[in-house]
Short mmCIF file of C-alpha atoms in Angstrom, two decimals:
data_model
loop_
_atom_site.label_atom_id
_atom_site.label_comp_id
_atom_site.label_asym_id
_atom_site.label_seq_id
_atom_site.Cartn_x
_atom_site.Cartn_y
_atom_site.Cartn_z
CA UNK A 30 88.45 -5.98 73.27
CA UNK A 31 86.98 -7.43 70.13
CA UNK A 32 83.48 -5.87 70.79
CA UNK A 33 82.99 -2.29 70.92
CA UNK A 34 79.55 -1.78 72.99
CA UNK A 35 79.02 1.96 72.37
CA UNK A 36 76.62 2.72 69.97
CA UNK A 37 77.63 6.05 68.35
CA UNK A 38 75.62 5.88 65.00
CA UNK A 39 71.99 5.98 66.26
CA UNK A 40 69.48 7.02 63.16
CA UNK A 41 72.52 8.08 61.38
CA UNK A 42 71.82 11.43 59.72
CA UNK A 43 68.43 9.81 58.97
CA UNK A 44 66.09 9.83 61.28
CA UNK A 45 62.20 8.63 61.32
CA UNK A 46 59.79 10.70 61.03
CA UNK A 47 58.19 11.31 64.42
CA UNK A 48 54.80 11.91 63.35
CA UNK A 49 54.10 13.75 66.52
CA UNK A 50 50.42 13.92 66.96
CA UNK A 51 48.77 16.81 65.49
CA UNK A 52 51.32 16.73 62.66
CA UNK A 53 53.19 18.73 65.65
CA UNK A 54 57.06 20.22 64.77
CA UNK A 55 58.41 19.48 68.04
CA UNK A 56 57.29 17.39 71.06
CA UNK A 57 58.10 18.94 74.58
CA UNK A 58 58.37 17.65 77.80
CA UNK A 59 59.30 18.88 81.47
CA UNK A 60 60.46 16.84 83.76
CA UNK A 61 60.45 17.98 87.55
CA UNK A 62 63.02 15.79 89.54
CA UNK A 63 61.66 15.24 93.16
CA UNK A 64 64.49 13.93 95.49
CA UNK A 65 63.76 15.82 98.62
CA UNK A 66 64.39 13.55 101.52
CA UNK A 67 66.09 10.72 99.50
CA UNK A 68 69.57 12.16 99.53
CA UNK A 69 72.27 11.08 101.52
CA UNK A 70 71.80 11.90 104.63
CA UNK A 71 72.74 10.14 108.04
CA UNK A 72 68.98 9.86 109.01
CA UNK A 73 68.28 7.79 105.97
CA UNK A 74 71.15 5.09 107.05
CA UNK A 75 73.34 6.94 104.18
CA UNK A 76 77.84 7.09 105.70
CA UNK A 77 77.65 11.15 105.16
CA UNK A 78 75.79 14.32 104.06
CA UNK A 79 74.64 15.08 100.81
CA UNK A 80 76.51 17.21 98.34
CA UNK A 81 75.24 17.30 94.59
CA UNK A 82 73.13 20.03 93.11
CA UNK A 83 72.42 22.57 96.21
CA UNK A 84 72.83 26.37 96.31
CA UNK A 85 76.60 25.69 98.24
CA UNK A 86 79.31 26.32 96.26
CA UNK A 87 81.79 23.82 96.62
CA UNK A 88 79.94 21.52 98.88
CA UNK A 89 81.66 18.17 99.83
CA UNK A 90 80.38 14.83 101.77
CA UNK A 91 80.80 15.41 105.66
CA UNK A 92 81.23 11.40 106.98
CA UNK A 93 79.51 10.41 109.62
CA UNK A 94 77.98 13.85 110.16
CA UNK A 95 74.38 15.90 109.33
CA UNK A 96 75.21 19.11 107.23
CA UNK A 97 72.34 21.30 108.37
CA UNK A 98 72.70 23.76 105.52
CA UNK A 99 72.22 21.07 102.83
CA UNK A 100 69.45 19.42 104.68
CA UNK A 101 68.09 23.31 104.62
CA UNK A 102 68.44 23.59 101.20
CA UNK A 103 66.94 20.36 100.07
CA UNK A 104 63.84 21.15 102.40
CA UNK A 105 63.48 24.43 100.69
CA UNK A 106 62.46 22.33 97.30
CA UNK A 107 59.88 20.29 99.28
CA UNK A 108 58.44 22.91 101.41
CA UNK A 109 58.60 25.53 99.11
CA UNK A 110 59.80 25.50 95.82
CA UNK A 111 57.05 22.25 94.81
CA UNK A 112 54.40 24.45 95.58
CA UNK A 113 55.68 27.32 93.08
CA UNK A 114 56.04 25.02 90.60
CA UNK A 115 52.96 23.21 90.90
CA UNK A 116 51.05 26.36 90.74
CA UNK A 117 52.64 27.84 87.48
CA UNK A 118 52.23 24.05 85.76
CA UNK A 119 48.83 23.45 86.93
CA UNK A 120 48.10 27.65 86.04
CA UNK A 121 48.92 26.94 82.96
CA UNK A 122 47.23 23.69 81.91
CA UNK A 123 51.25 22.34 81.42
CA UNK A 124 51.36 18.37 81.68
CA UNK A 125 54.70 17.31 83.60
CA UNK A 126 56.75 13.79 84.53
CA UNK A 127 58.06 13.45 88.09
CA UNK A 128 61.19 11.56 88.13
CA UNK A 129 60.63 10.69 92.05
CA UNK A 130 62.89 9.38 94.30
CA UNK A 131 60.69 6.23 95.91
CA UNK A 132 62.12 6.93 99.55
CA UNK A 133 61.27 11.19 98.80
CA UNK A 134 57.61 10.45 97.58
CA UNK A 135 57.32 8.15 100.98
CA UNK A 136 58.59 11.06 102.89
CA UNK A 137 56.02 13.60 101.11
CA UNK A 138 52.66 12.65 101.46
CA UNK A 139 51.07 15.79 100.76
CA UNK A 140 53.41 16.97 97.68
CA UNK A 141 52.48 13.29 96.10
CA UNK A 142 48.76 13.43 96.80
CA UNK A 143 49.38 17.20 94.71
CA UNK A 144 51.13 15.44 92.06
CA UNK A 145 48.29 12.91 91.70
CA UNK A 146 45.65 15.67 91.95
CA UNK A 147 47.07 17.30 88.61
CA UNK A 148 47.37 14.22 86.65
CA UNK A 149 51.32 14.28 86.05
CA UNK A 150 52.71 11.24 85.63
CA UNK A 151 54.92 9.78 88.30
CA UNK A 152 58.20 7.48 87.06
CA UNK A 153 60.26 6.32 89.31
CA UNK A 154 63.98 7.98 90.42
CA UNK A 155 65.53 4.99 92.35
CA UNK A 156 65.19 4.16 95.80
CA UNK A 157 67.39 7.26 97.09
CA UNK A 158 69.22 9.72 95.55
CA UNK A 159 72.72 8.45 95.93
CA UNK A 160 75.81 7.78 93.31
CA UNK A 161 75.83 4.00 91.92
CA UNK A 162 78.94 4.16 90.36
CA UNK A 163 80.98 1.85 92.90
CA UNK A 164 77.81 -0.43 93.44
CA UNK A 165 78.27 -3.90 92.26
CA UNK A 166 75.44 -5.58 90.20
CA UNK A 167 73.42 -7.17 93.08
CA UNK A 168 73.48 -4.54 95.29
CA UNK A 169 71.89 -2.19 92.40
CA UNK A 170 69.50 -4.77 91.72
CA UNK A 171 68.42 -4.96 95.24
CA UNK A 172 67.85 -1.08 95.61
CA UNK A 173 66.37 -1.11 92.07
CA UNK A 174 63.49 -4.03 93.38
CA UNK A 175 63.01 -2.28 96.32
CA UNK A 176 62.64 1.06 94.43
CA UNK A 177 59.72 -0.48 92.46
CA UNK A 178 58.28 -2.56 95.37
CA UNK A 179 57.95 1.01 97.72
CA UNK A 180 57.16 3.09 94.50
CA UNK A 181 54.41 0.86 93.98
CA UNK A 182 52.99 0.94 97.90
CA UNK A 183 53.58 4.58 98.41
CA UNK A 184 51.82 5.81 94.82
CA UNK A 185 49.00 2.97 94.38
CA UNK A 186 50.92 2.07 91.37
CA UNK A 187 54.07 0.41 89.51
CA UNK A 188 56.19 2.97 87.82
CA UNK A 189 55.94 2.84 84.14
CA UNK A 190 59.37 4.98 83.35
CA UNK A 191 62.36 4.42 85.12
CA UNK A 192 65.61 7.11 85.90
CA UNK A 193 68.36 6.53 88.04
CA UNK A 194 70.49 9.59 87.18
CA UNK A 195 74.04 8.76 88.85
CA UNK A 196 74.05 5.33 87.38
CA UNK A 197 76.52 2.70 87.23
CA UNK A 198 77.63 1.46 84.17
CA UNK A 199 74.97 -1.97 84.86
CA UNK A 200 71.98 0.37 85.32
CA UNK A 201 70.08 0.59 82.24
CA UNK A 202 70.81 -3.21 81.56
CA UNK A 203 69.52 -3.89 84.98
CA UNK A 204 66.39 -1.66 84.19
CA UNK A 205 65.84 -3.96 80.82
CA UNK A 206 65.82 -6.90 82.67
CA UNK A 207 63.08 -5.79 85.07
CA UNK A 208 60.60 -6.08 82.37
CA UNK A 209 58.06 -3.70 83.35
CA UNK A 210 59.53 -0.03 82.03
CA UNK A 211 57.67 1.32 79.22
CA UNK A 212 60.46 3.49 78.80
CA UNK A 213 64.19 3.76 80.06
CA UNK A 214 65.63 7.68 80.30
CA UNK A 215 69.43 6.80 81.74
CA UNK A 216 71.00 8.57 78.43
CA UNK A 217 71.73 12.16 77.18
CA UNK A 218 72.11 10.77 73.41
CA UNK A 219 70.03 11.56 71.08
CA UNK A 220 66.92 14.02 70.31
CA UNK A 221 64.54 11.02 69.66
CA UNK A 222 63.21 8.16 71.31
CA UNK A 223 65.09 4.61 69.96
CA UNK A 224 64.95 0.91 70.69
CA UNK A 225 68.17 -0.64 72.53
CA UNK A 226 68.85 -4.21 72.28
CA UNK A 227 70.00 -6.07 75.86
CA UNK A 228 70.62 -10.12 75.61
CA UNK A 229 67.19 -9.85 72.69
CA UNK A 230 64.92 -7.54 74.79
CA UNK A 231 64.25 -4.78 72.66
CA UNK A 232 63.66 -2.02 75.54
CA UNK A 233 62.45 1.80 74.49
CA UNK A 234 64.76 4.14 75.25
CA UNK A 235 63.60 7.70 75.82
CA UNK A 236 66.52 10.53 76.14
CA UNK A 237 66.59 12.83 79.03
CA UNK A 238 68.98 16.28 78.93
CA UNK A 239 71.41 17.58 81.29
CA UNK A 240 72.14 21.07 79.67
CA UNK A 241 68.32 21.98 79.16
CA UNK A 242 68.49 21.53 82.74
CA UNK A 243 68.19 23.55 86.07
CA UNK A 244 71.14 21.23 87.76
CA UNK A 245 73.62 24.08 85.51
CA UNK A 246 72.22 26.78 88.21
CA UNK A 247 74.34 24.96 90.92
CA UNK A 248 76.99 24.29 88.59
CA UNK A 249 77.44 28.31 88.06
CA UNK A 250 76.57 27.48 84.26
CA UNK A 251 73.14 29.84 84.95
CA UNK A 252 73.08 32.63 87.37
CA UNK A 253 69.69 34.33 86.48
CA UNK A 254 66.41 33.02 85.64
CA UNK A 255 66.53 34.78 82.07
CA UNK A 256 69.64 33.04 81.24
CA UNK A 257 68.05 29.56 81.48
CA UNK A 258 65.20 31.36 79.67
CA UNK A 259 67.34 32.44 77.07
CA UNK A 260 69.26 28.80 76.73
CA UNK A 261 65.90 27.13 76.79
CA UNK A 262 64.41 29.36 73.97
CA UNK A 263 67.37 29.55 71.83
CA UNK A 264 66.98 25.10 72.07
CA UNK A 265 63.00 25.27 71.01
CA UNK A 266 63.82 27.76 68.18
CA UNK A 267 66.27 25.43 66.51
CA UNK A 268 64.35 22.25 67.14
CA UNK A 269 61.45 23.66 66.28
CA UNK A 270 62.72 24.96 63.01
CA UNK A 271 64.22 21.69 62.20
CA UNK A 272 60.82 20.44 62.92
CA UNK A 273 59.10 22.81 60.11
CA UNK A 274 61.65 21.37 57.64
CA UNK A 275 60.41 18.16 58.05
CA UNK A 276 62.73 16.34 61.32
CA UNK A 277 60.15 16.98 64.30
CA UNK A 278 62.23 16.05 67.29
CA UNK A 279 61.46 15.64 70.93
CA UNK A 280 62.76 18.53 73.13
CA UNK A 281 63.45 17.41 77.40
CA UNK A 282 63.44 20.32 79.96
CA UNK A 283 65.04 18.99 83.67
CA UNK A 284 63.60 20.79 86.56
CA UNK A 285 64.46 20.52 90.60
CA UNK A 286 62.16 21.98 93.25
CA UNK A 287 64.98 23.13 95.21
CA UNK A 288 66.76 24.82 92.02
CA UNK A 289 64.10 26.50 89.76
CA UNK A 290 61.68 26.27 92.40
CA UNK A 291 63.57 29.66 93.94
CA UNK A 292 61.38 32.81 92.71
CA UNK A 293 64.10 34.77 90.58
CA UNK A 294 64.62 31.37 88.46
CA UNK A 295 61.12 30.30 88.55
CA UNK A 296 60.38 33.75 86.97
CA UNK A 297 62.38 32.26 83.68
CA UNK A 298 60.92 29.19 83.44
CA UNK A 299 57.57 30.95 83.55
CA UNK A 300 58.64 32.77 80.88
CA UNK A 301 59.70 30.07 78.42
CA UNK A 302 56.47 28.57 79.20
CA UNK A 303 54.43 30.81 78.04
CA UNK A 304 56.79 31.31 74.87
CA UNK A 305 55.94 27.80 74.06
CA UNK A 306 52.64 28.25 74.75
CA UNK A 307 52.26 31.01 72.19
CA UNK A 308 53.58 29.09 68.97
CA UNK A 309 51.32 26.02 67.24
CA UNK A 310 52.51 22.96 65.74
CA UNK A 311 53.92 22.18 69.25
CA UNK A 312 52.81 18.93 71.12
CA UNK A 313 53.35 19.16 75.25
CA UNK A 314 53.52 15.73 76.62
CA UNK A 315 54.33 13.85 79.40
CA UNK A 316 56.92 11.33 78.99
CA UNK A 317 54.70 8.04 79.09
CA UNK A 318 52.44 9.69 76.60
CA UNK A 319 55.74 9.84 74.37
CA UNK A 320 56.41 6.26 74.71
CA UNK A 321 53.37 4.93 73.71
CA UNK A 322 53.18 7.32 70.75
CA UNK A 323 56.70 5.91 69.75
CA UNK A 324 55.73 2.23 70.39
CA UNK A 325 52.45 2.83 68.16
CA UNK A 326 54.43 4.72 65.47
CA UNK A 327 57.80 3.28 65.48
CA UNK A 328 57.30 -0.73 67.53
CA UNK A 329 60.34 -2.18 68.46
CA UNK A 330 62.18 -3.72 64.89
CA UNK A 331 61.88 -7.34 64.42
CA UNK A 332 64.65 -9.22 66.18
CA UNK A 333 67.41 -10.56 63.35
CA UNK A 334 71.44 -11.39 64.30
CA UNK A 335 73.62 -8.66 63.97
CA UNK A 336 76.70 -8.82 62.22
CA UNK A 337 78.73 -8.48 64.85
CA UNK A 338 77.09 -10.51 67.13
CA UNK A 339 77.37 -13.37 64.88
CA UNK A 340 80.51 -16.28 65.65
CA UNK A 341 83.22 -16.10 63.46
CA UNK A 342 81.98 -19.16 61.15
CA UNK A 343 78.61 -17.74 60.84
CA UNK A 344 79.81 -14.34 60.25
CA UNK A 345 82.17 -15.53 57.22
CA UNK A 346 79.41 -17.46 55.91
CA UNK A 347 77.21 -14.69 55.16
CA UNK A 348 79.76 -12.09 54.70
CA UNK A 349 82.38 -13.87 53.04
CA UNK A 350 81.24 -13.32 49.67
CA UNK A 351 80.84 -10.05 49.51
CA UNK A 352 84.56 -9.19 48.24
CA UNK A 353 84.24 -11.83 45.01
CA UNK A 354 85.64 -15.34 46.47
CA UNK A 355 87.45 -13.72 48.90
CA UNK A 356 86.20 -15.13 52.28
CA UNK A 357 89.53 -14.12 54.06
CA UNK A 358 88.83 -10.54 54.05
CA UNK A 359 85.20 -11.44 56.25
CA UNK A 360 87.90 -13.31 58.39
CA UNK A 361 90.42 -10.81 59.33
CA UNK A 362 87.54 -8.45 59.64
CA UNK A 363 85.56 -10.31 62.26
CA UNK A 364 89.06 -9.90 64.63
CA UNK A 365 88.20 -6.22 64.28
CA UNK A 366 86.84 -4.25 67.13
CA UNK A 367 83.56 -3.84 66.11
CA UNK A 368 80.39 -2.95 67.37
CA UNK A 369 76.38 -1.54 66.64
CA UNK A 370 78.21 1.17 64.64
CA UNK A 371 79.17 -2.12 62.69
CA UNK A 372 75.92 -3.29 61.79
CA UNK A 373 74.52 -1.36 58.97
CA UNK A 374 75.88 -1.81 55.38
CA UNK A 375 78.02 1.31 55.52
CA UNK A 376 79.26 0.20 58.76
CA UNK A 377 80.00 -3.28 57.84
CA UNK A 378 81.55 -2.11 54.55
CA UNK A 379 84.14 -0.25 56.74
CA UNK A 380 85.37 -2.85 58.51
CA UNK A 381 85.99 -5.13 55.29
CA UNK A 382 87.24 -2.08 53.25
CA UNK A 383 89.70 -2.17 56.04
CA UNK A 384 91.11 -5.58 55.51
CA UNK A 385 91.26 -5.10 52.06
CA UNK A 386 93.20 -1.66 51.65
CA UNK A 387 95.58 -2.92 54.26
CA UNK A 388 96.12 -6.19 52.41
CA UNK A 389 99.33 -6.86 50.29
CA UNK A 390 99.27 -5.95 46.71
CA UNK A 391 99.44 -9.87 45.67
CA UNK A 392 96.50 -10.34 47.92
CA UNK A 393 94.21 -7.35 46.29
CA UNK A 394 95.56 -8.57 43.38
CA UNK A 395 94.00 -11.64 44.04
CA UNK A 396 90.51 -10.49 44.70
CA UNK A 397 90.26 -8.64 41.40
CA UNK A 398 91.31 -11.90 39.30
CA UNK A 399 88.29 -13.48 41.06
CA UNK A 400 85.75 -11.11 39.74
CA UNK A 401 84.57 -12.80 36.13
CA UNK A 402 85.02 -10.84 32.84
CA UNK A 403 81.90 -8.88 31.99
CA UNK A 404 80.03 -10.86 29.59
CA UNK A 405 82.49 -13.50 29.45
CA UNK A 406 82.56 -17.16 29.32
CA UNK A 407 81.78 -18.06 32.96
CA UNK A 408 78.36 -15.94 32.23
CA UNK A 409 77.64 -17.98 29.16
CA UNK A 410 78.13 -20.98 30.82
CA UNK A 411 76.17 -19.84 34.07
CA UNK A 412 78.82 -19.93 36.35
CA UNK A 413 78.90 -16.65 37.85
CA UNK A 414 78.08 -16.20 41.86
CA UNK A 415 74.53 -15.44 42.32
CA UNK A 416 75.83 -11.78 43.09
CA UNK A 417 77.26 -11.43 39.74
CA UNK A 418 74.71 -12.81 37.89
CA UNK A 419 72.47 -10.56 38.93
CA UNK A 420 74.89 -7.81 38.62
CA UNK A 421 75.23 -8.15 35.14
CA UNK A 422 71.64 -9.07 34.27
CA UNK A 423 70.78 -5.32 36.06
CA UNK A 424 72.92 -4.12 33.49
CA UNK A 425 71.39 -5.76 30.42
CA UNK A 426 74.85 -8.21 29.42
CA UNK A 427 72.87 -11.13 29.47
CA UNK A 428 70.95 -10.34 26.86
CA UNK A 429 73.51 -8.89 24.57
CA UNK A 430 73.67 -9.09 20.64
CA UNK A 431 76.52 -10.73 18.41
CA UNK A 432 77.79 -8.12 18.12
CA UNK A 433 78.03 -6.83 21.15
CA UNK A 434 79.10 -9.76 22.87
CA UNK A 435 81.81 -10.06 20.07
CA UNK A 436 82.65 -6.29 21.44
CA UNK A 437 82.92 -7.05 25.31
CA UNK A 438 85.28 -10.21 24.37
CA UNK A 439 87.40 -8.00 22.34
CA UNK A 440 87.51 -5.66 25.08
CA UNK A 441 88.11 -8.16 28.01
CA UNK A 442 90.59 -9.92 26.23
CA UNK A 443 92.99 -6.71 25.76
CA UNK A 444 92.12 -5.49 29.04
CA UNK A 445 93.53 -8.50 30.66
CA UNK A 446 96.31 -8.86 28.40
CA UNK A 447 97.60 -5.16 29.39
CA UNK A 448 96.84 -5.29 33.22
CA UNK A 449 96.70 -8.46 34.23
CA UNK A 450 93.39 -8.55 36.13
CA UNK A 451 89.58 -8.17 34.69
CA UNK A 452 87.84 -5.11 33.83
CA UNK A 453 85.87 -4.43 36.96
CA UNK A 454 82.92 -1.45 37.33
CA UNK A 455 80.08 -1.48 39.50
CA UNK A 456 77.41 -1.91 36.98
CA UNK A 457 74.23 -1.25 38.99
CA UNK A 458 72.52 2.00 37.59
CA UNK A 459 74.31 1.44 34.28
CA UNK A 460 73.54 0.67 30.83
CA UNK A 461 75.48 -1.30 27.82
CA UNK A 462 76.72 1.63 26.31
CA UNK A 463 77.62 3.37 29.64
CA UNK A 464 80.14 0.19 30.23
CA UNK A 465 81.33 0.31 27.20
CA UNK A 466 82.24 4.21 27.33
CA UNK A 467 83.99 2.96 30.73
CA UNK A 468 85.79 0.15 29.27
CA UNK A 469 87.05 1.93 26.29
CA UNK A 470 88.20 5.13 28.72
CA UNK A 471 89.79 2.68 31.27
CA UNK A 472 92.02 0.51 28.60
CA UNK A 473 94.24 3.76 27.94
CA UNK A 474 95.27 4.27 31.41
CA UNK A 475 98.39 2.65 33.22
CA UNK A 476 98.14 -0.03 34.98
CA UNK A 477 99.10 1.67 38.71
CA UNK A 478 95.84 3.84 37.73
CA UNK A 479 93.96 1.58 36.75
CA UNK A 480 94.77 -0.98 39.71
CA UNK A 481 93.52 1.96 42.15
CA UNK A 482 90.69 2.10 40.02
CA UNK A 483 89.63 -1.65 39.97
CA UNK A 484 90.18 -1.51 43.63
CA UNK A 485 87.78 1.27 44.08
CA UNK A 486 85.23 -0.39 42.09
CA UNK A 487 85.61 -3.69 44.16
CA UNK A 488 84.73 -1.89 47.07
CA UNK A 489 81.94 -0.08 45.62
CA UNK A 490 80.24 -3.50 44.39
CA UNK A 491 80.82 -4.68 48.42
CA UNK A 492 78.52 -1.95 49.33
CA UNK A 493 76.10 -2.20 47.05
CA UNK A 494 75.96 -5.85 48.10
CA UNK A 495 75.82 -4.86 51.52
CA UNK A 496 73.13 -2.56 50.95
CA UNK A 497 70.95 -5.58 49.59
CA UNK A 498 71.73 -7.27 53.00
CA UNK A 499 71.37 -5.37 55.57
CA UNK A 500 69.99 -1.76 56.41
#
C-alpha cells in the first residue's frame, strides 16, 4: 500500500470558526433513531432475529427463528417510548432529526404523520436496520436506491441527510455518489462539520456520536437515567466552554425510542434538556439546518490536485525543488505511504524530511553544496532558483553595500574552506545584520555541528517553501 486513505489530520489543531448563528458557543443537535420494524426479523425476509441494542443482555441472532422478546422490545420504542419522547421534544419547543429506517417509517404511519406534525426533519436510516459489513458494493447500492426510492413514497419527500449506522467500508462512498445528500453522518470523527473528497465530489460531511448516545444503556455503559444526564452535561460544559474561548463546536446527542424512550431514562434526558435550555449563547438545530449553515459559511474548497494524488512525474515536478536541486528526495518520497495527512505543507514536509534524514551522508552532503552562497556570485549573476532569489531579496542581500558584500564574500569563502559546504540559514524573518551575527557564530563551530546544523536549516527552508505552496 502506497496510499494511506485515512484521514487523521482533519482541521489540525486549527479549526474554522463556526460562526454559529446568533454568535452561538455551541450548536446542539438530537437525533432520535427510529428503526422499529426494520430490524432483522424473519417477517421482513431477514435469515434470523434481531440482536443489537435491546434491553437483553447478551442477546444473539436465532436463524431461521422469531425471538418474541426482541420483537417485544423493539415494539415497546414504537408503541410507547415515541410517544414519550415526542411529548417532552414537542413540550419543550426542542427541534429534532429522525434518522429513520425507510422500511420502519412504512411500517408506522401514525408515528411519521407525528413526526411531520412537529416539523422535525426526517433523514433517511437505510432501507432496514441490518449490518452491511459482508455486503458487496452492488448489493449496498441496491438497498441504498431502494432506501431513497421508499423514503421518498412513504414521507412525500427525498431524504436530504443520509445514515446507515452498521456500514460497510463502501457506504459513505456509495452515499457520495448518489448525489442528492446535503449531508453524510457515517463518521464519529470530529466535533465539526468538514468537506470529504470522493473521485472530485466534494460531499459535506456532518459527524454523528456514539458515546453521547443512548445505544451505551444496552451496552451496560449507563444504568440510570442521571448517569447519561451526568455524561451528557459534563460534554456541553466542556464544549461549551471551548465555545466561550472562541472554538464554538457542534455537540450530537443519539437517541432510540426503545432505549431512552423507557420512563426512568427519559427522566435524564429531560433533565439535560432543560439544562441546555437554561444557558444562552446556545443554538438548537436540526441537522439539515446545520448543513446549510456550514455550506453558506464554510462552501466546499475549490477543487486543486493533491499531492499525493498526483503521478510520480507530476509530483516531482512540483515538489522536486523544494530540497535545493535535489529532485531525488521528491522521488523516494512519492514511494512513501502517504495519504490526506500528506497534503498540507507540514504534512508534505514530513514525508521529504524523511528521505532526506535517512539519506547517506554523501547524499545530504550533496544537497547542501547545491544551495548558493549567500550573496555570492550566482546572485550577482542572476542565477539563483526562483526560490532563492526571493529568499535572499526577503532578506535585503540583494541590495547590499560594498562593503557589505565585500563582508559576506569574506565570510562565504572561509566558511566553505573550513566545512566544505555553504553557509546555509533560513533567512525569511531576518535581517543583514541578523545573518551576519549567524554567520560569524556558526564559523567557530566544528564541522559535525555545524553539518547537523546546515541540515536543520535545509529542512526549515523546505517548509517555508512548502508553506508558500500549499496550505
Amino acid at each position: 500500500m502506497s496510499r494511506y486513505p485515512r484521514n487523521t489530520q482533519g482541521y489540525g489543531g486549527e479549526p474554522p470558526a463556526a460562526d454559529w448563528p446568533g454568535g452561538a458557543n455551541i450548536a446542539v443537535q438530537f437525533v432520535l433513531n427510529y428503526e422499529e420494524g426494520g430490524e432483522n426479523c424473519l417477517l421482513h425476509g431477514d435469515a434470523g432475529s434481531e440482536a443489537f441494542l435491546s434491553e437483553i443482555p447478551g442477546a444473539q441472532p436465532w436463524p431461521g427463528k422469531r425471538h418474541w422478546n426482541m420483537e417485544s422490545v423493539y415494539e415497546y420504542g414504537a408503541r410507547a417510548g415515541f410517544w414519550r419522547l415526542r411529548d417532552l421534544f414537542v413540550g419543550r419547543g426542542v427541534p429534532l432529526t429522525v434518522y429513520g429506517v425507510a422500511s420502519a417509517l412504512a411500517r408506522s404511519p401514525v408515528q411519521l404523520a407525528a413526526m411531520k406534525d412537529a416539523g422535525w426533519e426526517i433523514a433517511s436510516h437505510g432501507l432496514k436496520w441490518i449490518d452491511y459489513r459482508d455486503y458487496d458494493r452492488a448489493a449496498e447500492a441496491a438497498d441504498m436506491a431502494e432506501a431513497i426510492r421508499l423514503h421518498t413514497e412513504v414521507v412525500g419527500e427525498a431524504p436530504r441527510g443520509w445514515y446507515t449506522g452498521r456500514t460497510s467500508i463502501n457506504t459513505v462512498d456509495l452515499a457520495s455518489e448518489a448525489g442528492i445528500f446535503d449531508y453524510i453522518s457515517d463518521t464519529y470523527d470530529d466535533d465539526l462539520p468538514y468537506w470529504r473528497d470522493h473521485d472530485g465530489r466534494q460531499q459535506l460531511i456532518v459527524p454523528y456520536s456514539l458515546e453521547t448516545n443512548d445505544m451505551r444503556f444496552s451496552a451496560g455503559t449507563f444504568s440510570t437515567g442521571e448517569d447519561f444526564y451526568l455524561y451528557l452535561k459534563d460534554s456541553f460544559d466542556m464544549l461549551l466552554a471551548e465555545g466561550a474561548a472562541g472554538r464554538p463546536k457542534m455537540f450530537s446527542v443519539g437517541l432510540h425510542c426503545r432505549l431512552v424512550g423507557r420512563p426512568g431514562r427519559a427522566a435524564g434526558l429531560a433533565r439535560f434538556i432543560d439544562y441546555v435550555l437554561g444557558h444562552d449563547k446556545v443554538w438548537i438545530a436540526k441537522r439539515i439546518d446545520i448543513a446549510r449553515h456550514w455550506r453558506a459559511r464554510h462552501p466546499a474548497p475549490a477543487q486543486a490536485p493533491r499531492p499525493t494524488t498526483l503521478p510520480r512525474d507530476a509530483f516531482v515536478a512540483r515538489y522536486g525543488g523544494v530540497f535545493e536541486h535535489s529532485p531525488w528526495i521528491a522521488e523516494r518520497a512519492w514511494e512513501l505511504e502517504l495519504g490526506p495527512a500528506h497534503d498540507t505543507a507540514v504534512g508534505l514536509h514530513n514525508a521529504l524530511a524523511r528521505m532526506f534524514r535517512s539519506a547517506s551522508e554523501a547524499e545530504r552532503l550533496g544537497v547542501l553544496t547545491a544551495h548558493p552562497d549567500l550573496a555570492g556570485k550566482l546572485a550577482a549573476a542572476n542565477r539563483l532558483t526562483p526560490e532563492s532569489t526571493a529568499e535572499q531579496a526577503g532578506a535585503g542581500l540583494d541590495s547590499l553595500t560594498d562593503a557589505e558584500r565585500a563582508t559576506f564574500t569574506e565570510l562565504n569563502d572561509a566558511y566553505v574552506a573550513r566545512f566544505g559546504f555553504p553557509f546555509i540559514i533560513a533567512v525569511r524573518g531576518l535581517g543583514k545584520s541578523d545573518i551576519l551575527a549567524a554567520f560569524r557564530h556558526r564559523i567557530r563551530n566544528d564541522r559535525a555541528t555545524e553539518f547537523a546544523t546546515a541540515c536543520a536549516q535545509v529542512e526549515r527552508i523546505a517548509l517555508l517553501r512548502l508553506k508558500e505552496m500549499l496550505p
